[in-house]
Amino acid sequence: MFLTKLLELFIGTMAGIVTGVFPGLHVNLIIPFVSAYPFLLGIAVSHTFFDFIPSLLVGVPDESSSIASLPGHRLVISGHGYEAFLLSIIGGLFGSLSLILIIPLFLLFNIPIKSIVLPALLILLLSMIMSQKKRVIALFMFCLSASLGFVIDPFSYGVLPSYFTGLFGVPTLVYSLLSDSKIPKQKIPKQLNVNFHVSLLSGLGGLLSGLLPGVTSSVSAVLFDNLFKLSDKDKVLLVGGINTVYVITSILAIWLVGSPRSGIAMAVSNVGIDVIPLLFAAVAISAFLALSVGTKLFLFFSKISTLHLNSVALFIVLSIMFVLYPKQLPLFLAASSLGLLFYSLGVSRNLGLGFIILPILSTYLCGIL
Amino acid sequence: MGGEGSVYIKKIIVWSSIIVFVVSVLVLAFLDSDTLVSGKISNLQTGKKVSIFGVVIWQKHINGYTIALVDTGMEKVRVFTKDTRELSTGLFTGVVKDYKGEKELVLDKTA
């Protein structure tokens, strides 16, 4: 019986390679077709390791716009993309391990996480706007994104994937296709300094996003980045950790706070205590596969012409939107326009998180009042 | 291939993964997977054997049987046993049965 679970887990982690590498594919799409919970755990965890490959390599801008681009892309442009991929694996592995320290402390001190959400989000909001050079434009763009979040429920089915794909994915791909960007040869690092303490931050960030309704992994990542002013490499380490830890804590939330916090968590919500060692086994298998298979995939894709890579990625993303989320097409188009506006105005697209931050803030404020 | 830095980091990843995997598999092999720490008995089919953690809210001994109400944190479960042992907070192992339309846990006999 336990060998069967391990086999299902392993097959799930292999499936996570496919969902991770294809941009726009989400693990929640698989849930209706699979009931074996070890498989679902494996695919959910593995996806978080392998989706760094398209995140890093697809939509790489040319050097002139690198400042406005994402940290991962900046590292790829400077030839440190493979280093970023290794850091994302370490982030996922050690971020998950940090939970072994963090969760007992959380239970022992009965930390009232809900009470720190409101001040944390206010600090995040302030720091996001003050960190921009064009503060008035930044505030305007934040409010524009937030207004969308009040019109459309951000947490309905398909809304967040459509919004984020439109906000971050489409402008990146479009600008990359229009420019003459090339992925430079990726260096194999001779020296690799890893700030393992960032893994503790990612454990905390993943715990926050896994337990608290509305606080997504991207909100946690931006919060810690703004608080601690991390380097690009540490940002990749942080995000790698938070994404994987979020999967684990959203499932453990069934036990820790009494309700599941993700699609996968809802699918496995009636299982036994073996979910805990299965999750950590999935992390171990995924880290190993990311290092072996993922490295080969990364280096292979980094040699493909960006025109072909980005054209195929844009085609896949648009197809997924049309086929799987047709009702969210207006939102997707609005988010894409917003993303292009952010790009052309030269302010950080992280401000687009106003779409979820302001609605969450108002929910918590109403709860207090 | 690769400089010393990446080789060192790869070794950390490989050995950490192996240790985590081995420990996880050992825990999995010795764990009673029917212990329900997530989910609710009310969602389970009758006849399923489970173990739950819970706090005894009250118990009564009647005609050689014991009936108790146990709070698992997610729900309050009616627990039944065909003896008069004193139940205490902790682990309860038994079979899910239907009692007047609601699920209850009929405990295994003590060894």
PDB file of N, CA, C and O in Angstrom, chain A residues 2-36:
ATOM      1  N   PHE A   2       1.881   1.290   0.863  1.00  0.00           N
ATOM      2  CA  PHE A   2       2.647   2.532   0.908  1.00  0.00           C
ATOM      3  C   PHE A   2       3.538   2.631  -0.323  1.00  0.00           C
ATOM      4  O   PHE A   2       3.856   3.737  -0.782  1.00  0.00           O
ATOM      5  N   LEU A   3       3.922   1.503  -0.932  1.00  0.00           N
ATOM      6  CA  LEU A   3       4.682   1.540  -2.183  1.00  0.00           C
ATOM      7  C   LEU A   3       3.816   2.086  -3.316  1.00  0.00           C
ATOM      8  O   LEU A   3       4.299   2.803  -4.190  1.00  0.00           O
ATOM      9  N   THR A   4       2.526   1.740  -3.286  1.00  0.00           N
ATOM     10  CA  THR A   4       1.596   2.268  -4.293  1.00  0.00           C
ATOM     11  C   THR A   4       1.520   3.776  -4.180  1.00  0.00           C
ATOM     12  O   THR A   4       1.528   4.487  -5.189  1.00  0.00           O
ATOM     13  N   LYS A   5       1.450   4.273  -2.948  1.00  0.00           N
ATOM     14  CA  LYS A   5       1.385   5.730  -2.742  1.00  0.00           C
ATOM     15  C   LYS A   5       2.661   6.388  -3.261  1.00  0.00           C
ATOM     16  O   LYS A   5       2.606   7.458  -3.875  1.00  0.00           O
ATOM     17  N   LEU A   6       3.798   5.767  -3.016  1.00  0.00           N
ATOM     18  CA  LEU A   6       5.068   6.340  -3.486  1.00  0.00           C
ATOM     19  C   LEU A   6       5.111   6.366  -5.009  1.00  0.00           C
ATOM     20  O   LEU A   6       5.593   7.339  -5.607  1.00  0.00           O
ATOM     21  N   LEU A   7       4.614   5.296  -5.624  1.00  0.00           N
ATOM     22  CA  LEU A   7       4.612   5.237  -7.084  1.00  0.00           C
ATOM     23  C   LEU A   7       3.705   6.323  -7.658  1.00  0.00           C
ATOM     24  O   LEU A   7       4.073   7.033  -8.599  1.00  0.00           O
ATOM     25  N   GLU A   8       2.507   6.485  -7.049  1.00  0.00           N
ATOM     26  CA  GLU A   8       1.578   7.531  -7.507  1.00  0.00           C
ATOM     27  C   GLU A   8       2.204   8.909  -7.323  1.00  0.00           C
ATOM     28  O   GLU A   8       2.070   9.790  -8.168  1.00  0.00           O
ATOM     29  N   LEU A   9       2.904   9.074  -6.199  1.00  0.00           N
ATOM     30  CA  LEU A   9       3.580  10.346  -5.920  1.00  0.00           C
ATOM     31  C   LEU A   9       4.633  10.631  -6.981  1.00  0.00           C
ATOM     32  O   LEU A   9       4.726  11.743  -7.512  1.00  0.00           O
ATOM     33  N   PHE A  10       5.424   9.611  -7.315  1.00  0.00           N
ATOM     34  CA  PHE A  10       6.494   9.781  -8.298  1.00  0.00           C
ATOM     35  C   PHE A  10       5.914  10.135  -9.670  1.00  0.00           C
ATOM     36  O   PHE A  10       6.406  11.033 -10.351  1.00  0.00           O
ATOM     37  N   ILE A  11       4.841   9.442 -10.061  1.00  0.00           N
ATOM     38  CA  ILE A  11       4.198   9.745 -11.358  1.00  0.00           C
ATOM     39  C   ILE A  11       3.659  11.177 -11.347  1.00  0.00           C
ATOM     40  O   ILE A  11       3.753  11.901 -12.336  1.00  0.00           O
ATOM     41  N   GLY A  12       3.124  11.578 -10.208  1.00  0.00           N
ATOM     42  CA  GLY A  12       2.636  12.959 -10.080  1.00  0.00           C
ATOM     43  C   GLY A  12       3.755  13.979 -10.257  1.00  0.00           C
ATOM     44  O   GLY A  12       3.591  14.988 -10.946  1.00  0.00           O
ATOM     45  N   THR A  13       4.923  13.708  -9.651  1.00  0.00           N
ATOM     46  CA  THR A  13       6.030  14.665  -9.788  1.00  0.00           C
ATOM     47  C   THR A  13       6.505  14.731 -11.245  1.00  0.00           C
ATOM     48  O   THR A  13       6.894  15.788 -11.734  1.00  0.00           O
ATOM     49  N   MET A  14       6.454  13.602 -11.940  1.00  0.00           N
ATOM     50  CA  MET A  14       6.818  13.613 -13.371  1.00  0.00           C
ATOM     51  C   MET A  14       5.814  14.452 -14.160  1.00  0.00           C
ATOM     52  O   MET A  14       6.184  15.199 -15.055  1.00  0.00           O
ATOM     53  N   ALA A  15       4.528  14.319 -13.817  1.00  0.00           N
ATOM     54  CA  ALA A  15       3.498  15.110 -14.506  1.00  0.00           C
ATOM     55  C   ALA A  15       3.688  16.596 -14.235  1.00  0.00           C
ATOM     56  O   ALA A  15       3.396  17.442 -15.082  1.00  0.00           O
ATOM     57  N   GLY A  16       4.208  16.926 -13.054  1.00  0.00           N
ATOM     58  CA  GLY A  16       4.468  18.324 -12.703  1.00  0.00           C
ATOM     59  C   GLY A  16       5.519  18.959 -13.598  1.00  0.00           C
ATOM     60  O   GLY A  16       5.556  20.179 -13.757  1.00  0.00           O
ATOM     61  N   ILE A  17       6.381  18.135 -14.194  1.00  0.00           N
ATOM     62  CA  ILE A  17       7.373  18.663 -15.145  1.00  0.00           C
ATOM     63  C   ILE A  17       6.628  19.271 -16.344  1.00  0.00           C
ATOM     64  O   ILE A  17       6.950  20.369 -16.802  1.00  0.00           O
ATOM     65  N   VAL A  18       5.617  18.566 -16.817  1.00  0.00           N
ATOM     66  CA  VAL A  18       4.867  19.031 -17.998  1.00  0.00           C
ATOM     67  C   VAL A  18       4.071  20.296 -17.672  1.00  0.00           C
ATOM     68  O   VAL A  18       4.140  21.284 -18.385  1.00  0.00           O
ATOM     69  N   THR A  19       3.318  20.248 -16.550  1.00  0.00           N
ATOM     70  CA  THR A  19       2.491  21.425 -16.222  1.00  0.00           C
ATOM     71  C   THR A  19       3.366  22.616 -15.878  1.00  0.00           C
ATOM     72  O   THR A  19       3.001  23.757 -16.146  1.00  0.00           O
ATOM     73  N   GLY A  20       4.550  22.361 -15.296  1.00  0.00           N
ATOM     74  CA  GLY A  20       5.435  23.462 -14.926  1.00  0.00           C
ATOM     75  C   GLY A  20       6.084  24.115 -16.138  1.00  0.00           C
ATOM     76  O   GLY A  20       6.187  25.339 -16.221  1.00  0.00           O
ATOM     77  N   VAL A  21       6.513  23.306 -17.084  1.00  0.00           N
ATOM     78  CA  VAL A  21       7.255  23.827 -18.230  1.00  0.00           C
ATOM     79  C   VAL A  21       6.347  24.568 -19.220  1.00  0.00           C
ATOM     80  O   VAL A  21       6.783  25.496 -19.891  1.00  0.00           O
ATOM     81  N   PHE A  22       5.074  24.153 -19.320  1.00  0.00           N
ATOM     82  CA  PHE A  22       4.159  24.840 -20.246  1.00  0.00           C
ATOM     83  C   PHE A  22       3.582  26.087 -19.579  1.00  0.00           C
ATOM     84  O   PHE A  22       2.860  25.977 -18.597  1.00  0.00           O
ATOM     85  N   PRO A  23       3.854  27.264 -20.127  1.00  0.00           N
ATOM     86  CA  PRO A  23       3.319  28.473 -19.494  1.00  0.00           C
ATOM     87  C   PRO A  23       1.791  28.494 -19.577  1.00  0.00           C
ATOM     88  O   PRO A  23       1.217  28.111 -20.595  1.00  0.00           O
ATOM     89  N   GLY A  24       1.166  28.899 -18.476  1.00  0.00           N
ATOM     90  CA  GLY A  24      -0.294  29.029 -18.481  1.00  0.00           C
ATOM     91  C   GLY A  24      -1.031  27.808 -17.971  1.00  0.00           C
ATOM     92  O   GLY A  24      -2.197  27.891 -17.603  1.00  0.00           O
ATOM     93  N   LEU A  25      -0.359  26.641 -17.932  1.00  0.00           N
ATOM     94  CA  LEU A  25      -1.026  25.434 -17.421  1.00  0.00           C
ATOM     95  C   LEU A  25      -1.018  25.457 -15.902  1.00  0.00           C
ATOM     96  O   LEU A  25       0.027  25.698 -15.297  1.00  0.00           O
ATOM     97  N   HIS A  26      -2.171  25.214 -15.287  1.00  0.00           N
ATOM     98  CA  HIS A  26      -2.254  25.245 -13.835  1.00  0.00           C
ATOM     99  C   HIS A  26      -2.661  23.873 -13.321  1.00  0.00           C
ATOM    100  O   HIS A  26      -3.451  23.174 -13.950  1.00  0.00           O
ATOM    101  N   VAL A  27      -2.135  23.526 -12.167  1.00  0.00           N
ATOM    102  CA  VAL A  27      -2.375  22.213 -11.580  1.00  0.00           C
ATOM    103  C   VAL A  27      -3.863  21.975 -11.301  1.00  0.00           C
ATOM    104  O   VAL A  27      -4.350  20.854 -11.403  1.00  0.00           O
ATOM    105  N   ASN A  28      -4.594  23.040 -10.964  1.00  0.00           N
ATOM    106  CA  ASN A  28      -6.032  22.899 -10.666  1.00  0.00           C
ATOM    107  C   ASN A  28      -6.810  22.309 -11.841  1.00  0.00           C
ATOM    108  O   ASN A  28      -7.891  21.749 -11.654  1.00  0.00           O
ATOM    109  N   LEU A  29      -6.266  22.442 -13.055  1.00  0.00           N
ATOM    110  CA  LEU A  29      -6.950  21.914 -14.243  1.00  0.00           C
ATOM    111  C   LEU A  29      -6.958  20.384 -14.240  1.00  0.00           C
ATOM    112  O   LEU A  29      -7.788  19.762 -14.904  1.00  0.00           O
ATOM    113  N   ILE A  30      -6.013  19.778 -13.511  1.00  0.00           N
ATOM    114  CA  ILE A  30      -5.877  18.316 -13.506  1.00  0.00           C
ATOM    115  C   ILE A  30      -6.835  17.671 -12.487  1.00  0.00           C
ATOM    116  O   ILE A  30      -7.226  16.514 -12.632  1.00  0.00           O
ATOM    117  N   ILE A  31      -7.197  18.438 -11.455  1.00  0.00           N
ATOM    118  CA  ILE A  31      -7.966  17.875 -10.334  1.00  0.00           C
ATOM    119  C   ILE A  31      -9.221  17.104 -10.747  1.00  0.00           C
ATOM    120  O   ILE A  31      -9.469  16.021 -10.230  1.00  0.00           O
ATOM    121  N   PRO A  32     -10.034  17.635 -11.659  1.00  0.00           N
ATOM    122  CA  PRO A  32     -11.264  16.905 -12.006  1.00  0.00           C
ATOM    123  C   PRO A  32     -11.004  15.517 -12.598  1.00  0.00           C
ATOM    124  O   PRO A  32     -11.890  14.672 -12.611  1.00  0.00           O
ATOM    125  N   PHE A  33      -9.770  15.281 -13.097  1.00  0.00           N
ATOM    126  CA  PHE A  33      -9.512  14.037 -13.809  1.00  0.00           C
ATOM    127  C   PHE A  33      -8.774  12.987 -12.979  1.00  0.00           C
ATOM    128  O   PHE A  33      -8.608  11.856 -13.403  1.00  0.00           O
ATOM    129  N   VAL A  34      -8.308  13.391 -11.782  1.00  0.00           N
ATOM    130  CA  VAL A  34      -7.491  12.472 -10.981  1.00  0.00           C
ATOM    131  C   VAL A  34      -8.016  12.438  -9.558  1.00  0.00           C
ATOM    132  O   VAL A  34      -8.305  13.478  -8.971  1.00  0.00           O
ATOM    133  N   SER A  35      -8.112  11.194  -8.985  1.00  0.00           N
ATOM    134  CA  SER A  35      -8.572  11.115  -7.599  1.00  0.00           C
ATOM    135  C   SER A  35      -7.468  10.647  -6.655  1.00  0.00           C
ATOM    136  O   SER A  35      -7.576  10.801  -5.455  1.00  0.00           O
ATOM    137  N   ALA A  36      -6.387  10.098  -7.199  1.00  0.00           N
ATOM    138  CA  ALA A  36      -5.316   9.577  -6.336  1.00  0.00           C
ATOM    139  C   ALA A  36      -4.579  10.742  -5.690  1.00  0.00           C
ATOM    140  O   ALA A  36      -3.887  11.506  -6.365  1.00  0.00           O
TER     141      ALA A  36
END
